[in-house]
Amino acid sequence: MAIHGRGAQSAKVPTRFGLATREADGDWLDAREDIDGLGPKLRTTVTEEHPRSILTFNRSPDIPFDRSVNAYRGCEHGCVYCYARPTHAWHDLSPGLDFETKLFAKPDAAKLLRETLAKPAYTPAPIAMGTNTDPYQPIEGRYRITRQVLELCLELRHPVTITTKSARVLDDLDLLAELARHNLTAVGISVTSLDPRLSGLLEPRASAPAKRLDALEKLVAAGVPTHVSVAPVIPSITDQFIEGILEAAAERGVRSASWIMLRLPHEVAPLFREWLDTHFPDRAAKVMAIVQSVRGGKDNDAQFFTRMKPNGVWADLLRTRFRVACRKHGIGKAHIDLDCTRFRKPSPNGQLDLF
């Protein structure tokens, strides 16, 4: 039986760290609802986290940024394919249901970022938000941590990029428009399908596709450099929407796009297989066969330089379809060239330097 309103279908803890596991067993399982009634409804909890730093640096050759801020751990959007799910294992929690129900918020993010930007050796480059978990997931409406970071970036004239699949990004349209006026921001919104029912199964608490397209249109109208990401592309599930998403985005004034093939690192692979067996048992084997065909015969390719570049006949077909659709609708590749020259370093006490 599918778990309504959630992407993952179980809360299994990972085995790669040697964590203790527990399996329910016995004939009573077949009749547990008759005996005990329906189990308690899953509730989302938020734990406030107070790290000593907030800006994370990376040297990956596969991504176009070298630093990021993640205001939250875990994500209530519940996207079953989310590559960030395995990070919950570091908390001895399940990358499945725990990832989307047991969340962590970092209310000191803006303060910590200010302290980092004030360091004498710091040199500015675009800060990416939304690289691990979504900065505009539902709890942002309560915590407003992303907004605080954007306010700081505007104050200090520091470039920042946003990646999201939530129309809640429009809550900060005033800040984003002002940042864009100074060439300090760009926003990417990922659209997986145009079918709200399918989206509800894949990413149950993310904005519906129509709302994301509406958000793209309003960002463009406000002068914010805006990008659509057709991501992830899931063969035999969402690939049918590639051309439609690009056409809809172009109609709303979007002029750059990218696509990402489904990636299934670590615990995401068994979670996704479980999701397929629950919702699409008729094509589960076909989907995974295609996924493995573009990943060298495995569920996932974790190697630098190749992990973001699927290969093989199916990958070539999807890549060609994407390129043809982009050309047809006048959409090009993303080119983000934000202004790093206006950065105003704050003093160690948090104020702006006068000289």
mmCIF file of N, CA, C and O in Angstrom, residues 184-219:
data_model
loop_
_atom_site.group_PDB
_atom_site.id
_atom_site.type_symbol
_atom_site.label_atom_id
_atom_site.label_comp_id
_atom_site.label_asym_id
_atom_site.label_seq_id
_atom_site.Cartn_x
_atom_site.Cartn_y
_atom_site.Cartn_z
ATOM 1 N N LEU A 184 23.400 40.447 -9.606
ATOM 2 C CA LEU A 184 23.897 39.679 -8.478
ATOM 3 C C LEU A 184 23.162 38.353 -8.271
ATOM 4 O O LEU A 184 23.466 37.639 -7.312
ATOM 5 N N THR A 185 22.206 38.020 -9.149
ATOM 6 C CA THR A 185 21.493 36.762 -8.925
ATOM 7 C C THR A 185 20.975 36.164 -10.222
ATOM 8 O O THR A 185 20.820 36.850 -11.241
ATOM 9 N N ALA A 186 20.706 34.873 -10.163
ATOM 10 C CA ALA A 186 20.033 34.123 -11.220
ATOM 11 C C ALA A 186 19.256 33.012 -10.530
ATOM 12 O O ALA A 186 19.699 32.480 -9.509
ATOM 13 N N VAL A 187 18.099 32.669 -11.075
ATOM 14 C CA VAL A 187 17.218 31.678 -10.447
ATOM 15 C C VAL A 187 16.921 30.558 -11.438
ATOM 16 O O VAL A 187 16.552 30.812 -12.586
ATOM 17 N N GLY A 188 17.088 29.331 -10.971
ATOM 18 C CA GLY A 188 16.722 28.169 -11.769
ATOM 19 C C GLY A 188 15.587 27.410 -11.103
ATOM 20 O O GLY A 188 15.608 27.196 -9.885
ATOM 21 N N ILE A 189 14.584 27.059 -11.868
ATOM 22 C CA ILE A 189 13.471 26.257 -11.354
ATOM 23 C C ILE A 189 13.425 24.946 -12.123
ATOM 24 O O ILE A 189 13.431 24.940 -13.355
ATOM 25 N N SER A 190 13.419 23.838 -11.401
ATOM 26 C CA SER A 190 13.364 22.533 -12.061
ATOM 27 C C SER A 190 11.912 22.103 -12.225
ATOM 28 O O SER A 190 11.109 22.228 -11.311
ATOM 29 N N VAL A 191 11.600 21.634 -13.408
ATOM 30 C CA VAL A 191 10.260 21.130 -13.736
ATOM 31 C C VAL A 191 10.433 19.708 -14.245
ATOM 32 O O VAL A 191 11.134 19.477 -15.238
ATOM 33 N N THR A 192 9.807 18.779 -13.566
ATOM 34 C CA THR A 192 10.007 17.363 -13.879
ATOM 35 C C THR A 192 8.980 16.831 -14.864
ATOM 36 O O THR A 192 9.287 15.996 -15.714
ATOM 37 N N SER A 193 7.743 17.290 -14.725
ATOM 38 C CA SER A 193 6.674 16.835 -15.609
ATOM 39 C C SER A 193 5.649 17.951 -15.738
ATOM 40 O O SER A 193 5.739 18.988 -15.073
ATOM 41 N N LEU A 194 4.661 17.734 -16.594
ATOM 42 C CA LEU A 194 3.534 18.660 -16.712
ATOM 43 C C LEU A 194 2.252 18.045 -16.176
ATOM 44 O O LEU A 194 1.182 18.640 -16.277
ATOM 45 N N ASP A 195 2.366 16.863 -15.595
ATOM 46 C CA ASP A 195 1.218 16.120 -15.068
ATOM 47 C C ASP A 195 1.177 16.292 -13.551
ATOM 48 O O ASP A 195 2.049 15.766 -12.843
ATOM 49 N N PRO A 196 0.185 17.008 -13.015
ATOM 50 C CA PRO A 196 0.153 17.231 -11.565
ATOM 51 C C PRO A 196 0.005 15.946 -10.760
ATOM 52 O O PRO A 196 0.521 15.850 -9.644
ATOM 53 N N ARG A 197 -0.668 14.950 -11.316
ATOM 54 C CA ARG A 197 -0.817 13.693 -10.591
ATOM 55 C C ARG A 197 0.529 12.981 -10.473
ATOM 56 O O ARG A 197 0.916 12.514 -9.390
ATOM 57 N N LEU A 198 1.254 12.917 -11.580
ATOM 58 C CA LEU A 198 2.573 12.291 -11.554
ATOM 59 C C LEU A 198 3.516 13.068 -10.641
ATOM 60 O O LEU A 198 4.272 12.480 -9.858
ATOM 61 N N SER A 199 3.456 14.379 -10.722
ATOM 62 C CA SER A 199 4.287 15.204 -9.850
ATOM 63 C C SER A 199 3.965 14.935 -8.384
ATOM 64 O O SER A 199 4.852 14.898 -7.532
ATOM 65 N N GLY A 200 2.676 14.693 -8.093
ATOM 66 C CA GLY A 200 2.277 14.397 -6.725
ATOM 67 C C GLY A 200 2.833 13.089 -6.205
ATOM 68 O O GLY A 200 2.988 12.915 -4.991
ATOM 69 N N LEU A 201 3.130 12.171 -7.100
ATOM 70 C CA LEU A 201 3.738 10.901 -6.698
ATOM 71 C C LEU A 201 5.256 11.029 -6.567
ATOM 72 O O LEU A 201 5.861 10.474 -5.655
ATOM 73 N N LEU A 202 5.870 11.762 -7.484
ATOM 74 C CA LEU A 202 7.319 11.894 -7.517
ATOM 75 C C LEU A 202 7.857 12.855 -6.464
ATOM 76 O O LEU A 202 8.877 12.608 -5.838
ATOM 77 N N GLU A 203 7.176 13.973 -6.303
ATOM 78 C CA GLU A 203 7.629 15.076 -5.463
ATOM 79 C C GLU A 203 6.417 15.659 -4.745
ATOM 80 O O GLU A 203 5.957 16.746 -5.062
ATOM 81 N N PRO A 204 5.851 14.900 -3.802
ATOM 82 C CA PRO A 204 4.501 15.150 -3.288
ATOM 83 C C PRO A 204 4.261 16.496 -2.639
ATOM 84 O O PRO A 204 3.125 16.974 -2.632
ATOM 85 N N ARG A 205 5.280 17.143 -2.091
ATOM 86 C CA ARG A 205 5.039 18.415 -1.415
ATOM 87 C C ARG A 205 5.756 19.585 -2.082
ATOM 88 O O ARG A 205 5.876 20.655 -1.488
ATOM 89 N N ALA A 206 6.189 19.373 -3.298
ATOM 90 C CA ALA A 206 6.723 20.473 -4.097
ATOM 91 C C ALA A 206 5.562 21.149 -4.823
ATOM 92 O O ALA A 206 4.456 20.617 -4.903
ATOM 93 N N SER A 207 5.818 22.340 -5.344
ATOM 94 C CA SER A 207 4.770 23.052 -6.078
ATOM 95 C C SER A 207 4.350 22.267 -7.316
ATOM 96 O O SER A 207 5.162 21.596 -7.947
ATOM 97 N N ALA A 208 3.082 22.379 -7.661
ATOM 98 C CA ALA A 208 2.574 21.732 -8.866
ATOM 99 C C ALA A 208 3.255 22.333 -10.095
ATOM 100 O O ALA A 208 3.709 23.482 -10.070
ATOM 101 N N PRO A 209 3.342 21.565 -11.181
ATOM 102 C CA PRO A 209 4.028 22.076 -12.375
ATOM 103 C C PRO A 209 3.514 23.423 -12.858
ATOM 104 O O PRO A 209 4.309 24.298 -13.219
ATOM 105 N N ALA A 210 2.198 23.636 -12.847
ATOM 106 C CA ALA A 210 1.642 24.903 -13.326
ATOM 107 C C ALA A 210 2.119 26.075 -12.478
ATOM 108 O O ALA A 210 2.373 27.170 -12.991
ATOM 109 N N LYS A 211 2.265 25.856 -11.180
ATOM 110 C CA LYS A 211 2.736 26.929 -10.301
ATOM 111 C C LYS A 211 4.209 27.242 -10.549
ATOM 112 O O LYS A 211 4.634 28.396 -10.439
ATOM 113 N N ARG A 212 4.988 26.229 -10.875
ATOM 114 C CA ARG A 212 6.403 26.487 -11.177
ATOM 115 C C ARG A 212 6.533 27.276 -12.473
ATOM 116 O O ARG A 212 7.357 28.196 -12.572
ATOM 117 N N LEU A 213 5.731 26.931 -13.463
ATOM 118 C CA LEU A 213 5.756 27.679 -14.721
ATOM 119 C C LEU A 213 5.307 29.123 -14.494
ATOM 120 O O LEU A 213 5.863 30.056 -15.079
ATOM 121 N N ASP A 214 4.317 29.308 -13.643
ATOM 122 C CA ASP A 214 3.866 30.655 -13.309
ATOM 123 C C ASP A 214 4.980 31.441 -12.618
ATOM 124 O O ASP A 214 5.179 32.636 -12.887
ATOM 125 N N ALA A 215 5.721 30.759 -11.742
ATOM 126 C CA ALA A 215 6.834 31.415 -11.056
ATOM 127 C C ALA A 215 7.918 31.830 -12.056
ATOM 128 O O ALA A 215 8.486 32.927 -11.951
ATOM 129 N N LEU A 216 8.192 30.970 -13.025
ATOM 130 C CA LEU A 216 9.159 31.324 -14.066
ATOM 131 C C LEU A 216 8.731 32.598 -14.790
ATOM 132 O O LEU A 216 9.538 33.509 -15.013
ATOM 133 N N GLU A 217 7.466 32.663 -15.149
ATOM 134 C CA GLU A 217 6.954 33.822 -15.884
ATOM 135 C C GLU A 217 7.081 35.104 -15.067
ATOM 136 O O GLU A 217 7.486 36.151 -15.590
ATOM 137 N N LYS A 218 6.759 35.037 -13.785
ATOM 138 C CA LYS A 218 6.809 36.237 -12.942
ATOM 139 C C LYS A 218 8.243 36.672 -12.667
ATOM 140 O O LYS A 218 8.524 37.873 -12.561
ATOM 141 N N LEU A 219 9.149 35.722 -12.548
ATOM 142 C CA LEU A 219 10.555 36.069 -12.382
ATOM 143 C C LEU A 219 11.089 36.770 -13.631
ATOM 144 O O LEU A 219 11.799 37.782 -13.535
#
